[in-house]
mmCIF file of C-alpha atoms in Angstrom:
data_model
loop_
_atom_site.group_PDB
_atom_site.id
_atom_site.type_symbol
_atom_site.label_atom_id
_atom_site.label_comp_id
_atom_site.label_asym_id
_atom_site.label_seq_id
_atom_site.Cartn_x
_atom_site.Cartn_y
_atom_site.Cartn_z
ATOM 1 C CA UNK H 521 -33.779 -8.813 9.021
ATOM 2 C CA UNK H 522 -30.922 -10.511 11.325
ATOM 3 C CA UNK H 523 -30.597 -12.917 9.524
ATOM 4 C CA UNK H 524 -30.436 -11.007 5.640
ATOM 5 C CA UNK H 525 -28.025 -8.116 7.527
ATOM 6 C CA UNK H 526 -25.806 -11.317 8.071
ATOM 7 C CA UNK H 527 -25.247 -12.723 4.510
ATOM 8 C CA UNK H 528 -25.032 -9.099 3.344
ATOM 9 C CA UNK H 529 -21.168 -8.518 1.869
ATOM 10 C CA UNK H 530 -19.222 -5.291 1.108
ATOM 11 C CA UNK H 531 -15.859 -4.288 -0.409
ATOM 12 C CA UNK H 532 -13.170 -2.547 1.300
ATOM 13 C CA UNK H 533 -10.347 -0.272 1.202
ATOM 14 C CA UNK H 534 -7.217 -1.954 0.652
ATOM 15 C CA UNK H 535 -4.642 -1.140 2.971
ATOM 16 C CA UNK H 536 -1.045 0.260 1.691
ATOM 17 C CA UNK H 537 -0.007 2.249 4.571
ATOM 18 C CA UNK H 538 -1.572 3.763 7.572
ATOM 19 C CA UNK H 539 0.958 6.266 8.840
ATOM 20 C CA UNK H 540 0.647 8.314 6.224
ATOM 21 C CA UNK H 541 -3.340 6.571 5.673
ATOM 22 C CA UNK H 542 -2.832 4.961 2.132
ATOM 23 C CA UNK H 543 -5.729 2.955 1.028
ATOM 24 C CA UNK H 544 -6.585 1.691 -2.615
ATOM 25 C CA UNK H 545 -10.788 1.715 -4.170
ATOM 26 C CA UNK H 546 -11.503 -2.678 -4.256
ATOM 27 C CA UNK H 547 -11.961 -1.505 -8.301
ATOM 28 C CA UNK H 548 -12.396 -4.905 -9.703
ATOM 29 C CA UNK H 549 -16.034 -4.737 -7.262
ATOM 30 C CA UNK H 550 -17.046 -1.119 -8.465
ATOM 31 C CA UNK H 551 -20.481 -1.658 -10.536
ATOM 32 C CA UNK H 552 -21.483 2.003 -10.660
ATOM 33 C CA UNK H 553 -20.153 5.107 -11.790
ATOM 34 C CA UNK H 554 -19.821 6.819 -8.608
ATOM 35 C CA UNK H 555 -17.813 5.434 -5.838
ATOM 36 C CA UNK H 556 -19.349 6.481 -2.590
ATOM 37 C CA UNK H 557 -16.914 7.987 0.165
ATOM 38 C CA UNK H 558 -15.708 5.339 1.939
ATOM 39 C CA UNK H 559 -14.384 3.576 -1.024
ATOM 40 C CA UNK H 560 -12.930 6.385 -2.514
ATOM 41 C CA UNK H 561 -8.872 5.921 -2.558
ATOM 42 C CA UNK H 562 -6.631 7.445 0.033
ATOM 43 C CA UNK H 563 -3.681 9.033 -1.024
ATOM 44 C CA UNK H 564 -1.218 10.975 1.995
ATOM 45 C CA UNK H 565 2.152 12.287 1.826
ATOM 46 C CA UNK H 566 1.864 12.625 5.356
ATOM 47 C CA UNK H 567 -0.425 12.517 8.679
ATOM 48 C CA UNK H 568 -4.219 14.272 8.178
ATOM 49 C CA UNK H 569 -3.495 17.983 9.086
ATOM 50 C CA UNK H 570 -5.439 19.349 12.263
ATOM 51 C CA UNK H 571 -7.824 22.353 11.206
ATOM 52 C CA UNK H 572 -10.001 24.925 13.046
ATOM 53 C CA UNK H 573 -12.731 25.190 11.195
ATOM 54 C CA UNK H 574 -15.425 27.625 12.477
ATOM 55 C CA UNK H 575 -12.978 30.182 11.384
ATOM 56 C CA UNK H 576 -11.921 29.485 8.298
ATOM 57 C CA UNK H 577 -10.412 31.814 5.297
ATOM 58 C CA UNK H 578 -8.750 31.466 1.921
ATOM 59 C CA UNK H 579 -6.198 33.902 1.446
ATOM 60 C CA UNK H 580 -5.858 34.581 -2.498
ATOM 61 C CA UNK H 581 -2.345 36.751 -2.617
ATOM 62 C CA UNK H 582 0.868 37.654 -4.497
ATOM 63 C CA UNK H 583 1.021 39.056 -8.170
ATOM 64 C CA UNK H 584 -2.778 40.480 -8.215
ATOM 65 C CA UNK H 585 -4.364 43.862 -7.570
ATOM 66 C CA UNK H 586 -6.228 43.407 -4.452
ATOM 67 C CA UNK H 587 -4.956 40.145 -1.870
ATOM 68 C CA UNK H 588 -8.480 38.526 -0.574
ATOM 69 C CA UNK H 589 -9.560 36.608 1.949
ATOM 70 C CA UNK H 590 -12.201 34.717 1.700
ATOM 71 C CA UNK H 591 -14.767 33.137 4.325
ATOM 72 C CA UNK H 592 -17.042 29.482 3.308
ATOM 73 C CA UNK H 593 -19.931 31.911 3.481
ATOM 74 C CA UNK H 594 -18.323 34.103 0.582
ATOM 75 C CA UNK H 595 -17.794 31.115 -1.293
ATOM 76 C CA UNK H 596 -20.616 29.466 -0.876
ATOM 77 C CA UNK H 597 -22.783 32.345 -2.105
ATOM 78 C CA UNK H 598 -20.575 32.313 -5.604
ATOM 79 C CA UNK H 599 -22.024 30.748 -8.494
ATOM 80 C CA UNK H 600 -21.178 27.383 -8.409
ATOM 81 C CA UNK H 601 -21.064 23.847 -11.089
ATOM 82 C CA UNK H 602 -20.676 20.251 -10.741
ATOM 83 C CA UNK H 603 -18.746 18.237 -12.599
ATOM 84 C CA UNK H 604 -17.833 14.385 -12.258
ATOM 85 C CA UNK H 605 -14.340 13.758 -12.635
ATOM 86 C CA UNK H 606 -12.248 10.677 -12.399
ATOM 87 C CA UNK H 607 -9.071 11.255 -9.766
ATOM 88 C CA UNK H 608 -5.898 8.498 -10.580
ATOM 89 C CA UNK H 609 -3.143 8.996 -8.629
ATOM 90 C CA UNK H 610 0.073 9.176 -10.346
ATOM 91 C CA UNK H 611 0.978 6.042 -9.098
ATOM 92 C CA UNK H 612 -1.336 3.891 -9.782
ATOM 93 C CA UNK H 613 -0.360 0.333 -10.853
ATOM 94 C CA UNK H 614 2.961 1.331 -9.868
ATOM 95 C CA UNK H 615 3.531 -2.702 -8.874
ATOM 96 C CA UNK H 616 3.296 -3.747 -12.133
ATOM 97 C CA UNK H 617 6.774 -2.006 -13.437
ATOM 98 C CA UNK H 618 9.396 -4.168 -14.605
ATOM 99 C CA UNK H 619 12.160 -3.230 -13.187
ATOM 100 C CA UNK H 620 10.180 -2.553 -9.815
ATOM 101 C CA UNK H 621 10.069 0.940 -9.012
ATOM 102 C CA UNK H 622 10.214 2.193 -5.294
ATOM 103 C CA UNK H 623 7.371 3.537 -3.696
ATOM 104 C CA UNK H 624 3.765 2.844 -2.436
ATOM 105 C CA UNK H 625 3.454 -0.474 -4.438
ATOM 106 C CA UNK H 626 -0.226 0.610 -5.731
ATOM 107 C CA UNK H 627 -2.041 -2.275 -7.680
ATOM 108 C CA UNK H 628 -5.286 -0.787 -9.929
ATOM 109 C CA UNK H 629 -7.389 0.707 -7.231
ATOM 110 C CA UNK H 630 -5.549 4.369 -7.098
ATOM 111 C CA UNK H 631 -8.344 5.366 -9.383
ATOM 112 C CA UNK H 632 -11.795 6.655 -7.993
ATOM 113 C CA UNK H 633 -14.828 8.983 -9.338
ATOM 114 C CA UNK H 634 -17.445 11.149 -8.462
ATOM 115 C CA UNK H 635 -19.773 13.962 -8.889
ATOM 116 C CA UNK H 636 -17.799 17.155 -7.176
ATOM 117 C CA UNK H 637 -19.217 20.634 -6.709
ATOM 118 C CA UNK H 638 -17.809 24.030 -6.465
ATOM 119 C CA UNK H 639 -16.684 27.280 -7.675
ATOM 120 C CA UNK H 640 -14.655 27.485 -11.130
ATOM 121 C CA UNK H 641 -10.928 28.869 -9.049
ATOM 122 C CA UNK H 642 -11.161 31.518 -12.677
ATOM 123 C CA UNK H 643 -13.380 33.686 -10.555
ATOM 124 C CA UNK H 644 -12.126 33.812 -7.344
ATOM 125 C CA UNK H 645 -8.728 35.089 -9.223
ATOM 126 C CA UNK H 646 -10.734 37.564 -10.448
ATOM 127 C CA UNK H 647 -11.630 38.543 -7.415
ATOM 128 C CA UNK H 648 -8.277 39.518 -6.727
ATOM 129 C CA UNK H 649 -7.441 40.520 -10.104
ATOM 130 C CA UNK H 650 -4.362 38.673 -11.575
ATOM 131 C CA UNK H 651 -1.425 41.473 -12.853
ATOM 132 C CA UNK H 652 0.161 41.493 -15.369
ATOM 133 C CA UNK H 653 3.281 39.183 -15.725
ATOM 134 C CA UNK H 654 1.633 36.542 -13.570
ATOM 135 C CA UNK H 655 2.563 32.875 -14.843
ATOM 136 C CA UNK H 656 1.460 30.416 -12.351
ATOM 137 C CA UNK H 657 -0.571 29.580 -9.561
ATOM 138 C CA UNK H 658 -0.024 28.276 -6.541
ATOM 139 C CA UNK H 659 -1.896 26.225 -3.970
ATOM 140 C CA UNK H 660 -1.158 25.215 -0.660
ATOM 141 C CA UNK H 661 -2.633 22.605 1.499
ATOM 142 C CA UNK H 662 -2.625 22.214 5.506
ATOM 143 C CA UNK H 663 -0.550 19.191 5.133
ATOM 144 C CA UNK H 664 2.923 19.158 6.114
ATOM 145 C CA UNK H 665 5.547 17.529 6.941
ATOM 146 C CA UNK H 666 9.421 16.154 7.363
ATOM 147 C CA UNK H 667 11.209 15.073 3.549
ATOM 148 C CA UNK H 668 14.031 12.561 3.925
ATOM 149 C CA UNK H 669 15.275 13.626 1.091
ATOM 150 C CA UNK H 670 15.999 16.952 2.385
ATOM 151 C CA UNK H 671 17.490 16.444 5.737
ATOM 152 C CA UNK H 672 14.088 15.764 7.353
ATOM 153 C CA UNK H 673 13.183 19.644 6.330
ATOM 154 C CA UNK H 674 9.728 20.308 6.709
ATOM 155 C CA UNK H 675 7.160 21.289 3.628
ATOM 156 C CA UNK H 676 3.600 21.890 3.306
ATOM 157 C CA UNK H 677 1.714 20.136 -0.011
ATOM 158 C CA UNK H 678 1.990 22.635 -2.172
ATOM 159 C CA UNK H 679 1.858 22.813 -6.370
ATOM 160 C CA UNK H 680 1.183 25.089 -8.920
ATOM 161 C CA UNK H 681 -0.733 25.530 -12.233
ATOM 162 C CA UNK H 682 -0.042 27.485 -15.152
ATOM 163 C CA UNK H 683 -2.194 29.908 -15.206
ATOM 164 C CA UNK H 684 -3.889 28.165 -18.892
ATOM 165 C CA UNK H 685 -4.750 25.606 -16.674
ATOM 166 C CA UNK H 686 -6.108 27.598 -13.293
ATOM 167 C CA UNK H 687 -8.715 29.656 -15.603
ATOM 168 C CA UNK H 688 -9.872 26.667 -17.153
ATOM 169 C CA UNK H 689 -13.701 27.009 -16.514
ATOM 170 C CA UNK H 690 -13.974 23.271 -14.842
ATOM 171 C CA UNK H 691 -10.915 23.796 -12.462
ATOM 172 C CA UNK H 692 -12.679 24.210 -9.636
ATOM 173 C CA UNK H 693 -12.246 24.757 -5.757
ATOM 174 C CA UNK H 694 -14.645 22.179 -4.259
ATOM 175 C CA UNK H 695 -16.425 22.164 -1.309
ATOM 176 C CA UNK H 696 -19.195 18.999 -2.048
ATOM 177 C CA UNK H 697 -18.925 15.623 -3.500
ATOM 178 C CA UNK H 698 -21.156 13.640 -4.057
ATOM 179 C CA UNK H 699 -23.722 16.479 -2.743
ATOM 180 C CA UNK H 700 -22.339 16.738 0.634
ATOM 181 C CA UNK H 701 -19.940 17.986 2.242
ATOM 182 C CA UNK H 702 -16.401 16.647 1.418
ATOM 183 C CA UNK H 703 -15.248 14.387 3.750
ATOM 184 C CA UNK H 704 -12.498 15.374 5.698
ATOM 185 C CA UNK H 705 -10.044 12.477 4.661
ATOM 186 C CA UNK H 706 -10.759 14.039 1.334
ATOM 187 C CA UNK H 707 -9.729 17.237 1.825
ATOM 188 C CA UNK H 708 -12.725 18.965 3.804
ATOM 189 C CA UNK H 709 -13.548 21.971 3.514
ATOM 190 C CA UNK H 710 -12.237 22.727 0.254
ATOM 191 C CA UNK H 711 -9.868 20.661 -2.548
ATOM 192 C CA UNK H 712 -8.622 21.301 -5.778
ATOM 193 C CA UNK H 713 -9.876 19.744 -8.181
ATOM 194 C CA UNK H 714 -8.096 19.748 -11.893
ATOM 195 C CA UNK H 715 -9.721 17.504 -14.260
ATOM 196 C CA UNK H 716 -7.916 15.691 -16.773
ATOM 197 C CA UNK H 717 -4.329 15.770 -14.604
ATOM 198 C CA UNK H 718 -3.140 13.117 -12.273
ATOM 199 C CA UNK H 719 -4.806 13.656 -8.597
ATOM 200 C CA UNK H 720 -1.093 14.970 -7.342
ATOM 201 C CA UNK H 721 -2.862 18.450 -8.946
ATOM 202 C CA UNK H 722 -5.803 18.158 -7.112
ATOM 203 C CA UNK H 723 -5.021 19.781 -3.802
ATOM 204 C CA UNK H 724 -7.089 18.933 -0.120
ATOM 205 C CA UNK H 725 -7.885 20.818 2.378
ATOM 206 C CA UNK H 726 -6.923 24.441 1.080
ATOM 207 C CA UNK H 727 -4.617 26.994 3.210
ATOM 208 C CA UNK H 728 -4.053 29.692 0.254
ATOM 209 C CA UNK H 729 -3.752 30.616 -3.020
ATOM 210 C CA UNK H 730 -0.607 32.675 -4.323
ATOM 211 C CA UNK H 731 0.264 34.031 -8.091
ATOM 212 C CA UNK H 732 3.131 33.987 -9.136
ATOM 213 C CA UNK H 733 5.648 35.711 -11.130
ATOM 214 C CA UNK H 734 8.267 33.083 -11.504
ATOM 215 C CA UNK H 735 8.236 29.060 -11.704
ATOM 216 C CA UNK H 736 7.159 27.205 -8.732
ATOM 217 C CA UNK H 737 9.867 24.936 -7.808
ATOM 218 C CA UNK H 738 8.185 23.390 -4.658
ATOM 219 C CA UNK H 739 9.579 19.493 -3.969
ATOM 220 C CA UNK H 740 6.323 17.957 -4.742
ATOM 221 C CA UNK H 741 7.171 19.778 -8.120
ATOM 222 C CA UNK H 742 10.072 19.662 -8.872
ATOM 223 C CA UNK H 743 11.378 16.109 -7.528
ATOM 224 C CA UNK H 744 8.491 13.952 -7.051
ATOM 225 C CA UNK H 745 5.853 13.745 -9.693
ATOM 226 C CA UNK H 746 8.490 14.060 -12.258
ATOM 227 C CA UNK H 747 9.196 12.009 -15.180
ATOM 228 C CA UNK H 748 12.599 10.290 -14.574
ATOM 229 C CA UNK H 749 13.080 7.894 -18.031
ATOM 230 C CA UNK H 750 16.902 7.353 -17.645
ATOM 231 C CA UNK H 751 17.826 4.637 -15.509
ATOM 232 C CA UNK H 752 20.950 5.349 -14.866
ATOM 233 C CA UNK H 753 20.786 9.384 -14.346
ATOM 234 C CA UNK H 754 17.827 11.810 -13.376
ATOM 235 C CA UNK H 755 18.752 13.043 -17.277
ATOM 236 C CA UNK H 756 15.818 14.232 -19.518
ATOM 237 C CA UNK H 757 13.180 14.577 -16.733
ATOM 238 C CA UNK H 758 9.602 16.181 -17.508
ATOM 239 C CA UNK H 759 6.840 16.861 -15.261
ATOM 240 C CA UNK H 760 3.386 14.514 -14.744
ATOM 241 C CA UNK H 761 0.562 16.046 -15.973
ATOM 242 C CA UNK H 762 -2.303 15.085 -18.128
ATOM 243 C CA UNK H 763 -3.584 11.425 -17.197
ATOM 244 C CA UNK H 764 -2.512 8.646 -20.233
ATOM 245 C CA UNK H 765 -5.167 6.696 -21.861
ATOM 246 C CA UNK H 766 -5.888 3.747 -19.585
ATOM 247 C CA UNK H 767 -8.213 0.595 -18.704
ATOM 248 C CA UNK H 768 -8.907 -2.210 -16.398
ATOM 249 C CA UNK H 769 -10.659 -5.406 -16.236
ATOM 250 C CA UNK H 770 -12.320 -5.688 -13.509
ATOM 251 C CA UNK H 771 -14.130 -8.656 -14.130
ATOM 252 C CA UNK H 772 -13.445 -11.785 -14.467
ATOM 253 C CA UNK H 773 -10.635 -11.780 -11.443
ATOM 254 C CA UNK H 774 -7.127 -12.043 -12.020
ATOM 255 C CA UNK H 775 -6.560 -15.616 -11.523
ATOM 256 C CA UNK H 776 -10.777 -16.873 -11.103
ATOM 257 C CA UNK H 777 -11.160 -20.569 -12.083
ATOM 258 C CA UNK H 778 -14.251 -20.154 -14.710
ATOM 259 C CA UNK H 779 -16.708 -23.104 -16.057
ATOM 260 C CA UNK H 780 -17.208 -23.273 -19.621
ATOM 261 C CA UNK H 781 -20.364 -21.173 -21.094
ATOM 262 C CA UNK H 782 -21.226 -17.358 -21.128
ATOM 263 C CA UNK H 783 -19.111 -14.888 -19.334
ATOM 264 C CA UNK H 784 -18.856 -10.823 -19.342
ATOM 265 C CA UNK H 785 -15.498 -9.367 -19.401
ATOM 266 C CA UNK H 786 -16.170 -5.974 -18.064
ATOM 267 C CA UNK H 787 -14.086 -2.900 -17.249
ATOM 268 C CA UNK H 788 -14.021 0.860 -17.614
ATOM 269 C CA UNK H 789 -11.292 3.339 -19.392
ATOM 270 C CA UNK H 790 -10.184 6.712 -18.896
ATOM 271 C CA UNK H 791 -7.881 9.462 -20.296
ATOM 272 C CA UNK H 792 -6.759 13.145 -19.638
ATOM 273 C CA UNK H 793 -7.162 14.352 -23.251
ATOM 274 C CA UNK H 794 -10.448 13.909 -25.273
ATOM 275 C CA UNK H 795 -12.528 10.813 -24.513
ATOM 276 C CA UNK H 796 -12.727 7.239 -24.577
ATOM 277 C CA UNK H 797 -13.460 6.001 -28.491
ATOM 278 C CA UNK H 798 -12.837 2.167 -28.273
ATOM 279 C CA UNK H 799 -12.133 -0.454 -26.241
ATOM 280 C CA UNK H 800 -10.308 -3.741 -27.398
ATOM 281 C CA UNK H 801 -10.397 -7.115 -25.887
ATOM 282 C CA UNK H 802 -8.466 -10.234 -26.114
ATOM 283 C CA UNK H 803 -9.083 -13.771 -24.788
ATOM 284 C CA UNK H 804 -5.872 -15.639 -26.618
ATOM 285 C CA UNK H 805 -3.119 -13.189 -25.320
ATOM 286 C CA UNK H 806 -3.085 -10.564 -28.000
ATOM 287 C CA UNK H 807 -3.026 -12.616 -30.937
ATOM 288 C CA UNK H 808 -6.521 -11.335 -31.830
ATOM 289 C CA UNK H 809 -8.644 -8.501 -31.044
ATOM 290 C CA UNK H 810 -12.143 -8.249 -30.388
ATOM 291 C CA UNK H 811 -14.339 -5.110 -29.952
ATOM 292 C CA UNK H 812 -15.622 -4.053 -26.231
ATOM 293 C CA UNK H 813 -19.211 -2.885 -26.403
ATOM 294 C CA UNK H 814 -19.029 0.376 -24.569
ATOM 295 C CA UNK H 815 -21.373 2.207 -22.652
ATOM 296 C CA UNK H 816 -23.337 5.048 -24.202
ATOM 297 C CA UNK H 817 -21.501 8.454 -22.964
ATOM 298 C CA UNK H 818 -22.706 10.263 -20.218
ATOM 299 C CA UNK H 819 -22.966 14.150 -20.414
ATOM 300 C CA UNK H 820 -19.741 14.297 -18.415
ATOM 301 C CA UNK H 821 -16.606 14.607 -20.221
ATOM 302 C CA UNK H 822 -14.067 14.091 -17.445
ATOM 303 C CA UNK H 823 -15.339 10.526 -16.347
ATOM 304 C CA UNK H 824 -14.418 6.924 -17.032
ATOM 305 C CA UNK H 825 -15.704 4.285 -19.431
ATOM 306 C CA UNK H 826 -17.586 1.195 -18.662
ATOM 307 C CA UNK H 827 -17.363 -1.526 -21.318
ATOM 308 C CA UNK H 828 -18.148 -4.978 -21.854
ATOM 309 C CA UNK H 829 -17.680 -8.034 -23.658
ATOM 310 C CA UNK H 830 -19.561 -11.021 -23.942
ATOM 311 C CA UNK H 831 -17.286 -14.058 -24.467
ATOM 312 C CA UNK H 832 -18.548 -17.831 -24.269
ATOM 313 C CA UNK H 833 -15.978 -20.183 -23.453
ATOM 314 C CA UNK H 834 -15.930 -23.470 -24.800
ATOM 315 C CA UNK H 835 -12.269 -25.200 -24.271
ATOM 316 C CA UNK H 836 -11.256 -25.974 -21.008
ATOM 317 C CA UNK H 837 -7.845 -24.808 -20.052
ATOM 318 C CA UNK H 838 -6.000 -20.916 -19.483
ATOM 319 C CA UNK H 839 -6.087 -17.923 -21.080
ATOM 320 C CA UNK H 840 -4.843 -14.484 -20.816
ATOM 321 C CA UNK H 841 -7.339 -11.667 -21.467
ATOM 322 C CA UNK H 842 -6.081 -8.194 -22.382
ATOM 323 C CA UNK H 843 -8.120 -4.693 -22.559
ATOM 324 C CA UNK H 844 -6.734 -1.989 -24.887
ATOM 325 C CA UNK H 845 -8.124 1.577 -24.909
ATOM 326 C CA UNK H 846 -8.232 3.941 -27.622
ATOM 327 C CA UNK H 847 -9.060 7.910 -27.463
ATOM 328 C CA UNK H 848 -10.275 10.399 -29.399
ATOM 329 C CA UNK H 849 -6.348 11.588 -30.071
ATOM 330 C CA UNK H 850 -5.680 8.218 -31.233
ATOM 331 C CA UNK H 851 -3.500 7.593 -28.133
ATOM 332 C CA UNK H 852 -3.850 3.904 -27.155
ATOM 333 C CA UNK H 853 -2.465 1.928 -24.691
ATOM 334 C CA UNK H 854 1.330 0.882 -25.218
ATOM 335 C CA UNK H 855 2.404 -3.342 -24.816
ATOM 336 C CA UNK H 856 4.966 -2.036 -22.717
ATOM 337 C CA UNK H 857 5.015 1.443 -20.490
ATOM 338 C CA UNK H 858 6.653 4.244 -20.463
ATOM 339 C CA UNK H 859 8.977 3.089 -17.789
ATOM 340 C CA UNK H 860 10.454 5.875 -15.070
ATOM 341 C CA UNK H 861 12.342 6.133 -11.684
ATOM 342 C CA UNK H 862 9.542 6.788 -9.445
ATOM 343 C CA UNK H 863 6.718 4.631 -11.040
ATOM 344 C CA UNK H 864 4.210 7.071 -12.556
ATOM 345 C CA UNK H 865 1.750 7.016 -14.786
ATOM 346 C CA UNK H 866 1.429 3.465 -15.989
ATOM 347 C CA UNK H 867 -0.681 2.654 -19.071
ATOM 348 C CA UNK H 868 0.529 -0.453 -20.441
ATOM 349 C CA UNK H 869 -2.390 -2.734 -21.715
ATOM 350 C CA UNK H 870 -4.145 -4.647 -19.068
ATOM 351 C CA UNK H 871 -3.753 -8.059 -18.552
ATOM 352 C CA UNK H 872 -5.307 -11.195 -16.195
ATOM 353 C CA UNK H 873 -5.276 -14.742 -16.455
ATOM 354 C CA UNK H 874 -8.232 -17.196 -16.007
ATOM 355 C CA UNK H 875 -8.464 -20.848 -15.364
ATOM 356 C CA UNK H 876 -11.658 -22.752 -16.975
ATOM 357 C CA UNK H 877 -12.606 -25.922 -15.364
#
């Protein structure tokens, strides 16, 4: 057994940062559709908060009839539903920007997904009862923190939802993935969790919930995770939301040496709105397009694609192979990005190079 335990070889996180703890999902090694917790990407504005948890509440305040607060037994007795749901950070593939954008220089492995289970955050509003004239929500996390771009002020993790997109049925406040509890780097004992947005929406470790009258114009709103297009001002700015239509290969490797014969190009591909309706490959650089076989869908709506193609190479030499996803809006993956200040939410179509020997 010694001996087998030995030769036995598993990915790893890949290491950004570890003050704040910034670690990317080895993607191009995922073969499954769930990627179990220690592979699940790390994302931090800041060190892992310290919480007291035998007595935890939720506070659920502000514009409502009757302020709440909430124990894990309270929620836990609620009706709950799972739901798998692919989380991308906003930045992810922020390296491949040209001009380079600065920022955590993510490659493809800011992506991760699960099965997470919880209670829809809809009914523990109406718990409290939202009032009349309410417009968003808010949600705080424990984690805080010094900004140096406001005189080393310090701010908790906080962001807000319209409320269209609180009472969504499948916005939910988590408290399992995966069927157990979620891990504490995760955001143990409960997290946000907003399918179909970038993972910026999907709050950890939960302090309180507030509605609001007004707009929320916390910095992790209103500076970063903000559209900046203009490279020479901060003009025309919109906020990141919905994730864009996206893919990856994630095998062959970016720059493998290949023998002739029978290959699979494999991948998977995601999006915010809709679902995944077609997957395009190229082995000659784009000059022509071949159809990805793609996996029959899965009950869940809110997960990504796998896809394949089989290719059998004959001619020695290189070759560039691109993946181009299509959804059921019809929005497909640009040649070139939507470029932006701080590096979010890059879509361009994917891209590797092989060598065949």
């Amino acid at each position: 057994m010694d001996h087998l335990n030995r030769h036995k070889v598993s990915p790893y996180l890949l290491t950004r940062s570890l003050l704040p703890e910034n670690q990317e999902t080895p993607i191009q090694f995922i073969n499954n559709d769930t990627i179990v917790n220690k592979l699940f990407f790390r994302r931090n504005h800041f060190s892992y908060p310290t919480l007291s948890l035998r007595n935890y509440w939720l506070p659920i305040n502000g514009t409502v009839s009757k302020p709440i607060i909430l124990s894990m037994q309270d929620i836990l007795q609620l009706p709950s539903k799972t739901i798998q749901v692919v989380l991308e950070c906003s930045g992810n593939k922020r390296s491949l920007f040209e001009p380079k954008v600065f920022g955590e220089q993510w490659e493809k492995g800011a992506i991760s997904q699960g099965f997470w289970r919880g209670v829809p955050l809809r009914n523990l509003l109406e718990l409290a009862g939202i009032r009349e004239g309410a417009k968003e929500i808010v949600v705080e996390g424990y984690d805080f923190g010094e900004r140096t771009d406001q005189n080393k002020e310090v701010f908790t993790y906080a962001r807000s939802l319209p409320i269209t997109k609180a009472l969504h049925p499948e916005t939910i406040i988590a408290y399992e993935y995966n069927n157990q509890p979620i891990p504490f780097k995760h955001g143990y004992p409960l997290r946000l969790i907003v399918p179909q947005w970038y993972a910026m929406a999907s709050i950890k470790w939960i302090k309180q919930i507030s509605v609001i009258n007004s707009t929320f114009s916390g910095p992790f709103q209103t500076i970063d995770y903000v559209y900046y297009p203009n490279k020479e001002s901060n003009k025309d700015p919109f906020p990141v939301t919905t994730i864009n239509v996206n893919s990856t290969i994630q095998k062959p490797l970016d720059m493998e040496i290949l023998n002739t014969g029978k290959h699979f190009i494999k991948g998977v591909a995601w999006t915010g709105n809709g679902v995944i309706t077609k997957v395009d490959i190229s082995v000659d650089g784009g000059s022509n397009w071949l159809n990805a076989k793609i996996e029959p869908p899965k009950n869940f709506i809110y997960g990504w694609q796998s896809w394949s193609y089989e290719w059998t190479i004959l001619r020695k030499g290189e070759y560039l192979i691109m993946s181009k996803a299509t959804d059921s809006y019809g929005r497909r993956q640009p040649a070139v990005p939507l470029w932006n200040k701080k590096g979010y939410g890059y879509n361009a179509i994917d891209k590797i190079k092989v060598k065949v020997e």
